[in-house]
Coordinates of C-alpha atoms in Angstrom, one line a residue:
Chain A
M191 CA -140.0 -15.3 79.8
D192 CA -142.4 -15.1 76.9
F193 CA -140.4 -14.0 73.9
A194 CA -143.3 -13.8 71.4
A195 CA -145.2 -11.4 73.7
L196 CA -142.1 -9.3 74.3
N197 CA -141.4 -9.1 70.6
E198 CA -144.9 -8.0 69.9
H199 CA -144.7 -5.3 72.5
L200 CA -141.6 -3.9 70.8
G201 CA -143.1 -4.1 67.3
G202 CA -141.2 -7.2 66.1
V203 CA -137.7 -5.8 66.1
L204 CA -136.3 -8.2 68.6
K205 CA -134.0 -11.1 67.6
S206 CA -133.3 -14.0 69.9
E207 CA -130.2 -16.3 69.9
S208 CA -129.2 -19.1 72.1
F209 CA -125.7 -20.6 72.7
R210 CA -125.0 -23.2 75.5
D211 CA -127.3 -21.9 78.2
N212 CA -127.1 -18.2 77.2
T213 CA -130.2 -16.6 75.9
R214 CA -129.4 -13.4 73.9
L215 CA -131.8 -10.8 72.9
I216 CA -130.6 -8.5 70.1
V217 CA -132.3 -5.2 69.9
P218 CA -131.8 -2.1 67.8
A219 CA -130.3 0.8 69.8
A220 CA -133.5 2.9 69.3
Q221 CA -135.6 0.3 71.2
L222 CA -133.1 -0.5 73.9
D223 CA -134.6 1.7 76.6
D224 CA -138.1 0.4 75.8
L225 CA -136.9 -3.2 76.1
M226 CA -134.9 -2.6 79.3
S227 CA -137.7 -0.7 80.9
H228 CA -140.1 -3.5 80.1
L229 CA -137.7 -6.1 81.4
K230 CA -137.3 -4.3 84.6
H231 CA -140.8 -3.1 85.4
H232 CA -142.9 -5.9 83.9
L233 CA -140.9 -9.0 83.6
G234 CA -139.1 -8.8 87.0
F235 CA -135.5 -8.5 85.9
D236 CA -134.6 -6.5 88.9
M237 CA -130.8 -6.8 88.8
L238 CA -128.4 -5.5 86.2
S239 CA -125.5 -7.8 86.6
D240 CA -123.1 -6.3 84.1
V241 CA -122.6 -3.8 81.3
T242 CA -119.8 -4.4 78.9
C243 CA -118.8 -3.7 75.3
C244 CA -117.0 -5.4 72.5
D245 CA -115.3 -3.7 69.5
Y246 CA -116.1 -5.8 66.5
L247 CA -113.7 -4.1 64.2
E248 CA -111.8 -7.2 63.1
Y249 CA -114.5 -9.7 63.9
P250 CA -115.3 -12.1 61.0
G251 CA -118.6 -11.1 59.4
A252 CA -119.4 -8.2 61.7
T253 CA -121.3 -5.3 60.2
D254 CA -121.5 -3.0 63.2
R255 CA -118.6 -1.8 65.2
Y256 CA -119.5 -1.7 68.9
G257 CA -121.7 -4.3 70.6
V258 CA -122.9 -3.2 74.0
I259 CA -123.9 -6.1 76.2
Y260 CA -126.1 -6.0 79.2
V261 CA -126.6 -9.0 81.6
V262 CA -129.8 -8.9 83.5
V263 CA -131.0 -11.3 86.2
N264 CA -134.4 -12.0 87.7
T265 CA -133.6 -12.7 91.3
K266 CA -136.9 -14.4 91.9
T267 CA -137.0 -16.9 89.0
R268 CA -133.2 -17.1 88.8
E269 CA -133.5 -16.3 85.1
R270 CA -130.5 -14.7 83.3
L271 CA -130.7 -12.8 80.0
V272 CA -128.1 -11.2 77.8
V273 CA -129.2 -8.1 76.0
K274 CA -127.1 -6.9 73.1
T275 CA -127.3 -3.8 71.0
F276 CA -125.0 -2.2 68.3
V277 CA -123.8 1.3 67.9
N278 CA -121.4 2.8 65.3
D279 CA -119.0 5.6 64.8
P280 CA -118.8 8.6 64.5
S281 CA -120.8 9.2 67.7
P282 CA -121.7 6.0 69.4
T283 CA -124.5 6.9 71.9
L284 CA -127.0 4.9 73.9
P285 CA -129.5 5.9 76.6
S286 CA -128.2 5.4 80.1
M287 CA -129.7 2.6 82.2
Y288 CA -129.0 4.5 85.4
R289 CA -132.6 5.4 85.8
H290 CA -133.6 1.7 86.0
W291 CA -130.6 0.2 87.7
K292 CA -127.9 2.0 89.8
T293 CA -125.4 -0.7 88.8
A294 CA -125.1 1.2 85.5
D295 CA -123.4 4.1 87.3
W296 CA -119.9 2.7 87.3
T297 CA -120.2 0.0 84.6
E298 CA -121.3 2.6 82.0
R299 CA -118.5 4.9 83.1
E300 CA -116.1 2.1 82.5
V301 CA -117.5 1.4 79.0
Y302 CA -117.3 5.1 78.3
D303 CA -113.7 5.2 79.5
L304 CA -112.4 2.2 77.6
F305 CA -114.5 2.3 74.5
G306 CA -115.7 5.9 74.1
I307 CA -119.4 5.1 74.0
H308 CA -121.6 7.9 75.3
F309 CA -124.5 7.2 77.6
A310 CA -127.2 9.9 77.3
G311 CA -128.7 10.8 80.7
H312 CA -125.9 9.4 82.8
P313 CA -125.5 11.6 85.9
N314 CA -121.7 11.6 86.0
L315 CA -120.2 10.3 82.8
Q316 CA -116.5 10.7 83.5
R317 CA -113.5 8.5 83.0
I318 CA -113.2 6.1 85.8
L319 CA -110.0 4.0 85.3
C320 CA -107.9 6.3 83.1
P321 CA -106.9 9.9 84.1
P322 CA -109.0 12.7 82.5
E323 CA -106.1 13.9 80.3
F324 CA -105.9 10.5 78.6
E325 CA -107.5 10.9 75.2
S326 CA -107.7 7.4 73.6
H327 CA -110.0 4.5 74.5
A328 CA -107.7 1.6 75.5
L329 CA -109.9 -1.4 74.7
R330 CA -110.7 -0.5 71.2
K331 CA -109.2 -2.8 68.7
D332 CA -107.3 -0.1 66.9
Y333 CA -105.5 0.9 70.1
P334 CA -102.1 -0.9 70.2
L335 CA -101.3 -3.2 73.1
K336 CA -98.2 -1.2 74.0
G337 CA -100.1 2.1 74.1
R338 CA -99.2 5.2 72.1
G339 CA -96.9 6.8 74.6
E340 CA -99.6 9.0 76.3
R341 CA -98.2 8.1 79.7
H342 CA -94.9 9.7 79.0
N343 CA -96.6 12.9 78.0
F344 CA -98.6 13.4 81.1
P345 CA -97.7 16.6 82.9
V346 CA -95.5 16.1 85.9
I347 CA -96.9 17.4 89.1
T348 CA -94.3 18.5 91.6
R349 CA -94.7 18.4 95.3
A350 CA -94.7 22.2 95.5
E351 CA -97.6 22.7 93.1
S352 CA -99.8 19.7 94.2
Chain B
M29 CA -107.8 14.8 112.7
P30 CA -109.3 18.1 111.5
V31 CA -110.6 20.2 114.3
V32 CA -113.0 22.6 112.7
A33 CA -115.8 24.8 113.8
S34 CA -117.6 22.0 115.6
S35 CA -119.1 24.5 118.0
L36 CA -120.8 26.3 115.1
H37 CA -122.2 23.1 113.6
P38 CA -122.6 20.6 116.3
A39 CA -122.1 17.1 115.0
T40 CA -125.4 15.3 114.8
S41 CA -125.7 11.9 116.3
R42 CA -125.1 8.8 114.2
N43 CA -128.0 8.0 111.9
A44 CA -128.5 4.3 111.6
A45 CA -130.5 4.5 108.4
G46 CA -127.8 6.4 106.6
G47 CA -129.3 9.8 107.2
P48 CA -131.7 11.9 105.2
A49 CA -130.2 12.8 101.8
S50 CA -131.5 16.3 101.8
S51 CA -129.6 17.5 104.8
H52 CA -126.4 16.0 103.3
A53 CA -127.0 17.8 100.0
E54 CA -127.5 21.0 101.9
A55 CA -124.4 20.5 103.9
A56 CA -122.3 19.6 100.8
N57 CA -122.7 23.2 99.6
S58 CA -121.4 24.7 102.8
E59 CA -118.0 26.2 102.8
Y60 CA -116.9 25.0 106.2
L61 CA -116.5 21.4 105.0
W62 CA -113.2 19.7 105.0
T63 CA -111.9 17.6 102.2
L64 CA -109.8 14.6 103.3
N65 CA -107.8 12.4 101.0
F66 CA -108.0 8.9 102.4
G67 CA -105.3 7.0 100.5
P68 CA -104.2 6.1 97.8
Q69 CA -102.1 4.2 100.3
H70 CA -103.5 4.1 103.7
P71 CA -103.0 1.3 106.3
A72 CA -106.8 0.8 106.5
T73 CA -107.3 0.5 102.8
H74 CA -104.8 -2.5 102.4
T75 CA -104.4 -1.6 98.7
T76 CA -104.1 1.4 96.5
L77 CA -107.4 3.1 96.6
R78 CA -108.1 6.7 97.1
L79 CA -111.2 8.0 98.9
V80 CA -112.0 11.7 98.7
L81 CA -114.0 12.3 101.8
T82 CA -115.9 15.6 102.5
L83 CA -116.2 16.0 106.3
D84 CA -118.4 18.0 108.5
G85 CA -116.3 17.8 111.7
E86 CA -115.9 14.1 112.0
K87 CA -119.0 13.2 110.0
V88 CA -118.7 12.2 106.4
V89 CA -121.1 14.0 104.2
K90 CA -119.8 12.9 100.9
A91 CA -117.5 10.0 99.9
E92 CA -116.1 9.9 96.4
P93 CA -114.1 6.7 95.6
D94 CA -111.3 7.3 93.0
I95 CA -110.0 4.1 91.4
G96 CA -107.6 3.5 88.7
Y97 CA -104.2 3.5 90.4
L98 CA -103.0 0.2 89.1
H99 CA -103.7 0.4 85.4
S100 CA -103.3 -3.3 84.9
G101 CA -104.9 -3.6 81.5
F102 CA -105.7 -7.3 82.1
E103 CA -108.6 -7.4 79.7
K104 CA -106.5 -6.0 76.9
L105 CA -103.9 -8.7 77.6
G106 CA -106.6 -11.4 77.5
E107 CA -107.0 -10.6 73.8
S108 CA -103.4 -11.5 73.0
L109 CA -102.9 -14.6 75.3
D110 CA -104.4 -18.0 74.6
F111 CA -106.9 -19.6 76.9
N112 CA -104.2 -21.5 78.9
Q113 CA -101.8 -18.6 79.1
Y114 CA -104.3 -16.1 80.3
V115 CA -104.8 -18.1 83.6
T116 CA -101.6 -16.5 84.8
I117 CA -103.3 -13.1 84.5
V118 CA -106.7 -13.9 85.9
D119 CA -105.2 -15.1 89.2
R120 CA -103.5 -11.7 89.5
M121 CA -106.8 -10.0 89.3
N122 CA -107.6 -11.2 92.8
Y123 CA -104.6 -11.5 95.1
I124 CA -106.8 -12.6 98.0
S125 CA -108.2 -15.8 96.5
P126 CA -106.4 -16.3 93.2
L127 CA -107.6 -19.9 92.5
A128 CA -111.2 -18.8 92.5
N129 CA -110.6 -16.6 89.5
E130 CA -108.7 -19.4 87.7
I131 CA -111.7 -21.7 88.2
A132 CA -114.1 -19.1 87.0
W133 CA -112.0 -18.4 83.9
H134 CA -111.6 -22.0 82.8
H135 CA -115.2 -22.7 83.7
T136 CA -116.2 -20.2 81.1
V137 CA -113.7 -21.3 78.5
E138 CA -114.8 -25.0 78.9
K139 CA -118.4 -23.9 78.4
L140 CA -117.4 -22.0 75.3
L141 CA -115.5 -25.0 73.9
G142 CA -118.1 -27.5 75.0
I143 CA -115.7 -29.5 77.1
E144 CA -117.1 -31.7 79.9
I145 CA -114.5 -32.0 82.6
T146 CA -114.0 -35.3 84.5
P147 CA -115.8 -36.2 87.7
R148 CA -112.5 -36.2 89.7
C149 CA -111.7 -32.7 88.4
T150 CA -115.1 -31.3 89.3
Y151 CA -114.6 -32.5 92.9
L152 CA -111.0 -31.3 93.0
R153 CA -112.0 -27.9 91.8
T154 CA -114.8 -27.7 94.2
I155 CA -112.5 -28.4 97.2
L156 CA -110.1 -25.8 95.9
A157 CA -112.8 -23.2 95.3
E158 CA -114.1 -23.7 98.9
L159 CA -110.5 -23.4 100.3
M160 CA -110.3 -20.1 98.4
R161 CA -113.6 -19.0 99.9
L162 CA -112.1 -19.7 103.4
H163 CA -108.9 -18.0 102.3
D164 CA -110.8 -14.8 101.3
H165 CA -113.1 -14.7 104.3
L166 CA -110.3 -15.3 106.7
L167 CA -108.4 -12.2 105.5
C168 CA -111.5 -10.1 105.2
V169 CA -112.8 -10.8 108.7
G170 CA -109.2 -10.7 110.1
A171 CA -108.5 -7.4 108.4
V172 CA -111.7 -5.8 109.6
A173 CA -110.9 -6.9 113.1
L174 CA -107.4 -5.6 112.8
D175 CA -108.6 -2.2 111.6
L176 CA -111.0 -2.0 114.4
G177 CA -108.3 -2.8 117.0
A178 CA -108.5 -6.6 117.5
F179 CA -105.1 -7.8 116.5
T180 CA -105.4 -11.3 117.9
A181 CA -108.2 -12.4 115.7
F182 CA -106.2 -11.3 112.7
L183 CA -103.2 -13.4 113.7
Y184 CA -105.3 -16.5 114.4
F185 CA -107.0 -16.2 111.0
F186 CA -103.8 -15.4 109.1
Q187 CA -102.2 -18.5 110.5
Q188 CA -105.0 -20.6 109.0
R189 CA -104.4 -18.9 105.7
E190 CA -100.8 -20.2 105.9
L191 CA -102.1 -23.7 106.2
I192 CA -104.2 -23.2 103.1
Y193 CA -101.1 -21.9 101.2
D194 CA -99.4 -25.2 102.2
I195 CA -102.3 -27.3 100.8
V196 CA -102.3 -25.3 97.6
E197 CA -98.5 -25.5 97.3
Y198 CA -98.6 -29.3 97.7
A199 CA -101.1 -29.6 94.9
S200 CA -99.7 -27.1 92.4
G201 CA -96.1 -26.2 93.4
Q202 CA -97.0 -22.6 94.0
R203 CA -98.2 -21.0 97.2
F204 CA -100.1 -18.1 95.8
H205 CA -100.4 -17.4 92.1
T206 CA -100.8 -21.0 91.2
S207 CA -102.0 -21.1 87.6
Y208 CA -103.2 -24.5 88.5
T209 CA -106.2 -25.0 86.3
R210 CA -106.0 -25.9 82.6
V211 CA -108.6 -26.1 79.9
G212 CA -110.2 -29.5 80.5
G213 CA -108.6 -30.1 83.9
V214 CA -105.8 -29.1 86.2
L215 CA -102.0 -29.1 85.9
F216 CA -101.3 -32.2 88.1
D217 CA -103.4 -34.7 89.9
V218 CA -103.3 -34.8 93.7
N219 CA -102.4 -37.7 95.9
N220 CA -103.5 -39.2 99.2
L221 CA -101.1 -37.2 101.2
W222 CA -102.8 -34.0 99.9
A223 CA -106.1 -35.4 100.9
D224 CA -104.8 -36.0 104.4
K225 CA -103.6 -32.4 104.6
V226 CA -107.1 -31.2 103.6
R227 CA -108.7 -33.5 106.1
S228 CA -106.5 -32.4 109.0
F229 CA -107.1 -28.7 108.1
A230 CA -110.9 -29.2 107.9
K231 CA -110.7 -31.1 111.3
N232 CA -108.8 -28.4 113.1
F233 CA -110.3 -25.3 111.6
P234 CA -113.6 -25.2 113.5
K235 CA -111.7 -24.9 116.7
I236 CA -109.9 -21.8 115.6
H237 CA -113.1 -20.5 114.1
S238 CA -114.9 -20.8 117.5
E239 CA -112.0 -19.1 119.3
V240 CA -112.3 -16.1 117.0
D241 CA -116.0 -16.2 117.2
R242 CA -115.7 -15.9 121.0
L243 CA -113.2 -13.1 120.6
L244 CA -115.3 -11.0 118.3
T245 CA -119.0 -11.9 117.9
K246 CA -120.1 -10.6 121.4
N247 CA -117.1 -8.3 121.9
R248 CA -118.6 -5.0 123.1
I249 CA -116.0 -2.8 121.3
F250 CA -116.2 -4.7 118.0
V251 CA -120.0 -4.9 118.0
D252 CA -120.3 -1.2 118.8
R253 CA -118.1 -0.4 115.8
V254 CA -119.9 -2.5 113.3
K255 CA -123.6 -2.9 114.3
G256 CA -125.9 -0.5 112.5
V257 CA -123.0 0.9 110.4
G258 CA -123.2 1.0 106.6
V259 CA -126.7 -0.3 106.3
L260 CA -127.6 -1.5 102.8
S261 CA -131.2 -2.2 102.3
R262 CA -132.5 -5.2 100.3
E263 CA -133.9 -3.1 97.5
D264 CA -130.6 -1.1 97.2
A265 CA -128.6 -4.3 97.2
I266 CA -130.5 -5.7 94.3
N267 CA -130.6 -2.4 92.4
M268 CA -126.9 -1.9 92.8
G269 CA -126.1 -5.4 91.5
C270 CA -124.7 -6.7 94.8
T271 CA -124.0 -10.4 95.0
G272 CA -122.2 -12.8 97.4
P273 CA -121.9 -12.2 101.1
I274 CA -122.8 -8.5 100.8
A275 CA -126.2 -9.2 99.1
R276 CA -126.9 -12.2 101.4
A277 CA -126.3 -10.0 104.5
S278 CA -129.0 -7.7 103.1
G279 CA -131.5 -10.5 102.8
V280 CA -131.0 -11.3 99.1
V281 CA -130.8 -15.1 99.4
R282 CA -129.0 -15.8 96.2
D283 CA -126.1 -18.1 95.7
L284 CA -125.0 -19.3 92.3
R285 CA -123.8 -22.6 93.8
K286 CA -127.5 -23.4 94.4
D287 CA -129.2 -21.3 91.7
E288 CA -127.1 -22.3 88.7
P289 CA -125.1 -25.3 90.0
Y290 CA -121.7 -25.9 88.5
L291 CA -118.8 -28.2 89.4
A292 CA -120.0 -30.7 92.1
Y293 CA -122.2 -28.4 94.1
A294 CA -125.4 -30.1 93.1
D295 CA -124.3 -33.3 94.8
L296 CA -123.2 -31.7 98.1
D297 CA -125.3 -30.7 101.0
F298 CA -124.8 -27.2 102.4
K299 CA -126.8 -24.2 103.5
I300 CA -126.7 -20.6 102.3
A301 CA -125.7 -18.2 105.1
A302 CA -127.9 -15.1 105.1
S303 CA -129.0 -12.3 107.3
K304 CA -131.4 -9.4 107.2
N305 CA -129.9 -6.3 108.8
G306 CA -127.5 -5.4 105.9
D307 CA -125.0 -3.7 108.2
C308 CA -121.3 -4.4 108.7
Y309 CA -122.1 -6.8 111.5
A310 CA -124.4 -8.8 109.3
R311 CA -121.7 -9.1 106.7
Y312 CA -119.3 -10.3 109.3
L313 CA -121.8 -12.9 110.6
V314 CA -122.6 -14.1 107.1
R315 CA -118.9 -14.6 106.3
M316 CA -118.3 -16.4 109.6
Q317 CA -121.2 -18.7 108.9
E318 CA -120.1 -19.3 105.3
M319 CA -116.7 -20.5 106.5
L320 CA -118.3 -23.3 108.5
E321 CA -120.5 -24.2 105.5
S322 CA -117.3 -24.4 103.3
I323 CA -115.8 -26.8 105.8
K324 CA -118.9 -28.9 105.5
I325 CA -118.5 -28.9 101.7
I326 CA -114.8 -29.7 101.9
N327 CA -115.5 -32.6 104.2
Q328 CA -118.1 -34.1 101.9
A329 CA -116.1 -33.6 98.8
I330 CA -112.8 -35.0 100.1
E331 CA -114.5 -38.2 101.2
N332 CA -116.4 -38.7 97.9
I333 CA -113.7 -37.6 95.5
P334 CA -114.0 -40.1 92.5
A335 CA -111.0 -41.9 91.1
G336 CA -110.0 -41.7 87.5
P337 CA -108.3 -39.2 85.3
V338 CA -108.2 -35.5 86.3
N339 CA -107.8 -34.2 82.7
V340 CA -110.1 -34.8 79.7
E341 CA -108.3 -37.6 77.8
L342 CA -106.1 -37.3 74.8
E343 CA -108.6 -38.5 72.2
G344 CA -110.6 -35.4 72.8
K345 CA -107.9 -33.4 71.0
S346 CA -109.1 -30.3 72.8
V347 CA -106.9 -30.1 75.9
L348 CA -103.2 -30.1 76.6
P349 CA -101.9 -33.7 77.4
S350 CA -100.3 -34.4 80.7
K351 CA -96.6 -33.8 81.2
P352 CA -95.7 -37.6 81.5
A353 CA -97.5 -38.2 78.2
V354 CA -95.5 -35.3 76.6
Y355 CA -92.2 -36.6 77.8
R356 CA -92.7 -40.3 77.3
S357 CA -94.8 -40.8 74.1
I358 CA -94.6 -39.5 70.6
E359 CA -98.4 -39.0 70.4
G360 CA -98.3 -36.9 73.5
L361 CA -95.5 -34.8 72.1
I362 CA -97.2 -34.3 68.8
H363 CA -100.5 -33.5 70.5
H364 CA -98.8 -30.9 72.8
F365 CA -97.2 -29.2 69.8
E366 CA -100.5 -29.2 67.9
M367 CA -102.1 -27.4 70.9
I368 CA -99.3 -24.9 71.4
M369 CA -98.4 -23.9 67.8
P370 CA -99.9 -20.7 66.4
N371 CA -102.9 -21.3 64.1
R372 CA -103.5 -24.8 65.7
G373 CA -104.9 -25.4 69.1
F374 CA -108.5 -25.6 70.2
K375 CA -111.5 -25.8 67.9
V376 CA -113.2 -22.6 69.0
P377 CA -116.7 -21.7 67.8
V378 CA -117.3 -18.2 66.5
E379 CA -119.7 -17.4 69.3
E380 CA -119.8 -15.5 72.6
L381 CA -121.1 -16.3 76.0
Y382 CA -121.3 -15.2 79.6
A383 CA -120.7 -17.6 82.4
C384 CA -120.2 -17.0 86.1
T385 CA -119.3 -18.7 89.3
E386 CA -119.9 -17.8 93.0
S387 CA -116.5 -16.5 94.0
P388 CA -115.8 -15.6 97.6
N389 CA -116.9 -12.0 96.9
G390 CA -119.9 -12.8 94.8
E391 CA -120.7 -13.3 91.1
L392 CA -117.5 -13.5 89.2
G393 CA -118.4 -13.7 85.5
F394 CA -116.5 -13.7 82.2
Y395 CA -117.9 -12.6 78.9
I396 CA -115.9 -14.2 76.1
V397 CA -116.3 -13.3 72.5
A398 CA -114.5 -15.9 70.4
D399 CA -113.6 -15.5 66.7
G400 CA -112.3 -19.0 66.1
E401 CA -108.8 -18.3 67.2
P402 CA -107.4 -20.1 70.3
R403 CA -107.5 -16.9 72.3
A404 CA -110.4 -14.6 73.3
Y405 CA -111.4 -11.8 70.9
R406 CA -112.7 -10.0 73.9
A407 CA -112.2 -11.3 77.5
R408 CA -114.5 -9.3 79.8
C409 CA -114.3 -9.9 83.5
R410 CA -117.3 -9.0 85.7
P411 CA -115.5 -8.4 89.0
P412 CA -117.6 -8.4 92.2
S413 CA -115.4 -5.8 93.9
F414 CA -115.9 -3.2 91.2
I415 CA -119.7 -3.5 91.5
H416 CA -119.6 -3.5 95.3
F417 CA -117.2 -0.5 95.6
A418 CA -119.8 1.6 93.7
T419 CA -122.1 1.2 96.8
F420 CA -119.5 2.9 99.0
Q421 CA -120.6 6.4 98.1
H422 CA -124.2 5.5 99.1
L423 CA -123.2 3.7 102.3
M424 CA -120.8 6.3 103.7
P425 CA -122.7 9.6 104.1
G426 CA -124.0 10.2 107.6
Y427 CA -121.4 8.1 109.4
M428 CA -118.2 9.1 111.2
L429 CA -114.7 9.1 109.8
S430 CA -113.9 6.2 112.1
D431 CA -116.6 4.1 110.4
V432 CA -114.6 4.2 107.1
P433 CA -112.4 1.2 107.9
A434 CA -115.4 -0.8 109.1
I435 CA -117.5 -0.1 105.9
L436 CA -114.6 -0.4 103.5
G437 CA -113.4 -3.6 105.2
S438 CA -116.8 -5.2 105.1
L439 CA -117.1 -4.6 101.4
N440 CA -113.8 -6.5 100.9
I441 CA -112.5 -4.4 98.0
I442 CA -109.6 -5.8 96.0
A443 CA -107.9 -3.1 94.0
A444 CA -106.6 -5.4 91.2
E445 CA -110.2 -6.3 90.5
L446 CA -111.2 -2.7 90.2
D447 CA -108.6 -1.8 87.6
R448 CA -108.1 -5.0 85.7

C-alpha cells in the first residue's frame, strides 16, 4: 500500500503508526468514510475483519475519549491494516461502513450497544447483546464492573402475559 | 408444525440460489405468515440461541437471530484480570475447543510484550492447536449428522473427542478448561508418554475418519439434506467477513497458518482444504479434509519436536518461573512474587495491537490496548462465530424449516463466543 499517495488523496490528514507488525492509519472522523471507501474500492481491501472500540477515559496521555478501530484485510495480497479514528461526547457519531462491507452490520451494532457510539446510515442500529430496556453502555470505563443493578429492575414477565 | 393455508399459497420448490429477494420482501408483508421461535433452548441449536423465523407454510421467508442470552461480560473481565489470569476466561469463550482460544490470547500477549517463545513450546502449541481443530470439527460434523438423523457418526466422532480429552488431561491435568498456556510458555512440560499417546491417536484416527466418511459422504439421505442448502457465494463470504472453513468452502482460499505463519506452521507441510460450492455439503467436506491435514501436521510436529526448555528462561524477567524453581530456589520464589504482586509484573509497553490465529472456526483475533499495567486496558476478542452468525439471516430465506439445523450446524455457532 502506498501511504504517500493515499495521504495526498485525503489532503494530508492521515497519520501512520507501526508497532510490531501492525500498521495503523489514524484518520479524523470526518475523512473516515472517504478513506474506507478508497481502501475498499481502489486499494483492494475487500474484507472488513473487525470493528471495535476503546474508551480512552483513563488512558495515560489520551486527549479523545473513544477510539473506534477497524481491521481491514486485502484477501489477494494478504495485507492487513488497522484504521483508527476518534470521537467524543456528547454525541459520538460515525458514518456506518455497512454500505462498503456487510460485516459492519453486527459489529457496529455491538459497538453501539456496549459503547453508545452511533453509526449514521446503519440499516438496523439496535442493541444486540443487552436487552432494549438496558440504558447504560457496559464497556465504557465509567461503568462499574459489578453493574449498577439494572438487572434487578427489569420488568418481570409472567407466563400469562408473555 | 404449523399447518396453515398451504392451499392458498402453494409452497414453492426449494430455490438453490437462496431465492429472489423481491418475492421474500413481498411475502414478508403478508398477514398469513407464521412466526416461530426456534430456541432459546432447542435440541438442534446445542446452545442458548434464539431464532425468530417467519414462515410461509414450511418455507422460511425471514430469519432473525437474537443473541445475548448468556451475558458473560468476558471483555469487561479482561480489563481487571492480568495476562495470566485472563486465560481462565478466554477458554470459556469457546467450550468446543478451549485451548485454541488460550493459544490465540497468549500469542497476542507475547507479541505485545515482545517475547519470543522457545522452539519446543512452538511445536507443543502447534500440536495442541491442531488437536483442538480436530476436537472442534469432530463435534461440528458429528452434531450436524446427529441433527440430520445419523446417530452413529456422532458416536464415532464423540469417542475420538474423548481420546483428545485424555491427551490434554495428561499434559495439563484438566480435561476441558485447561488454562494450560502461560505468557512465555505453557504450565508444564510434556513427557515421552504423552508423545506416545499423541502418536497412537494420530495412527488410529484415519481409520475412524474413513468409517464416518463411508457413513456420510455418499449417504443419500445426508447428501440430500445438505447439498445445495445454505449457499454462500464467494463475494458474500468476503463481504461478510467469513474466515476459516466457511470461507474456504465458498472458494476463499485463505488460511492464516499459511498467510501469516505463526507457531511452527512455516516449517510444516500441509495443504489448505477448500471447495467452491459454498453449501452445507462443501462445508462438511472441507472440515472432513481439514481433519486429515491436521493429522498430517500432528505427525510431523510430534516427530520433530525439539528438546530444551518449554518456558522462556528466568533471566528474561518477563514470565512466571516454573513451579519447581519456585518451590526449590529463592531466586525462583522472589521472581514469582515479583511477577504476581500488584504494580510489579511484566514490562508492558503503552501500545496497542491486533493479532490473530487460525482457530478451528476461522480468524480468532485479539485487540489489546495496553497502558503499562500488567493487565489489558481493553481486551477485545474478534470471535469467528459472531461474524459467521450474522450470515445466517442471509442464508436462511428460501429454504425449509427442516434446513435450519443443517445451516445452523454447518456454521458451527458457539454461544459463548457470541456474547463474550
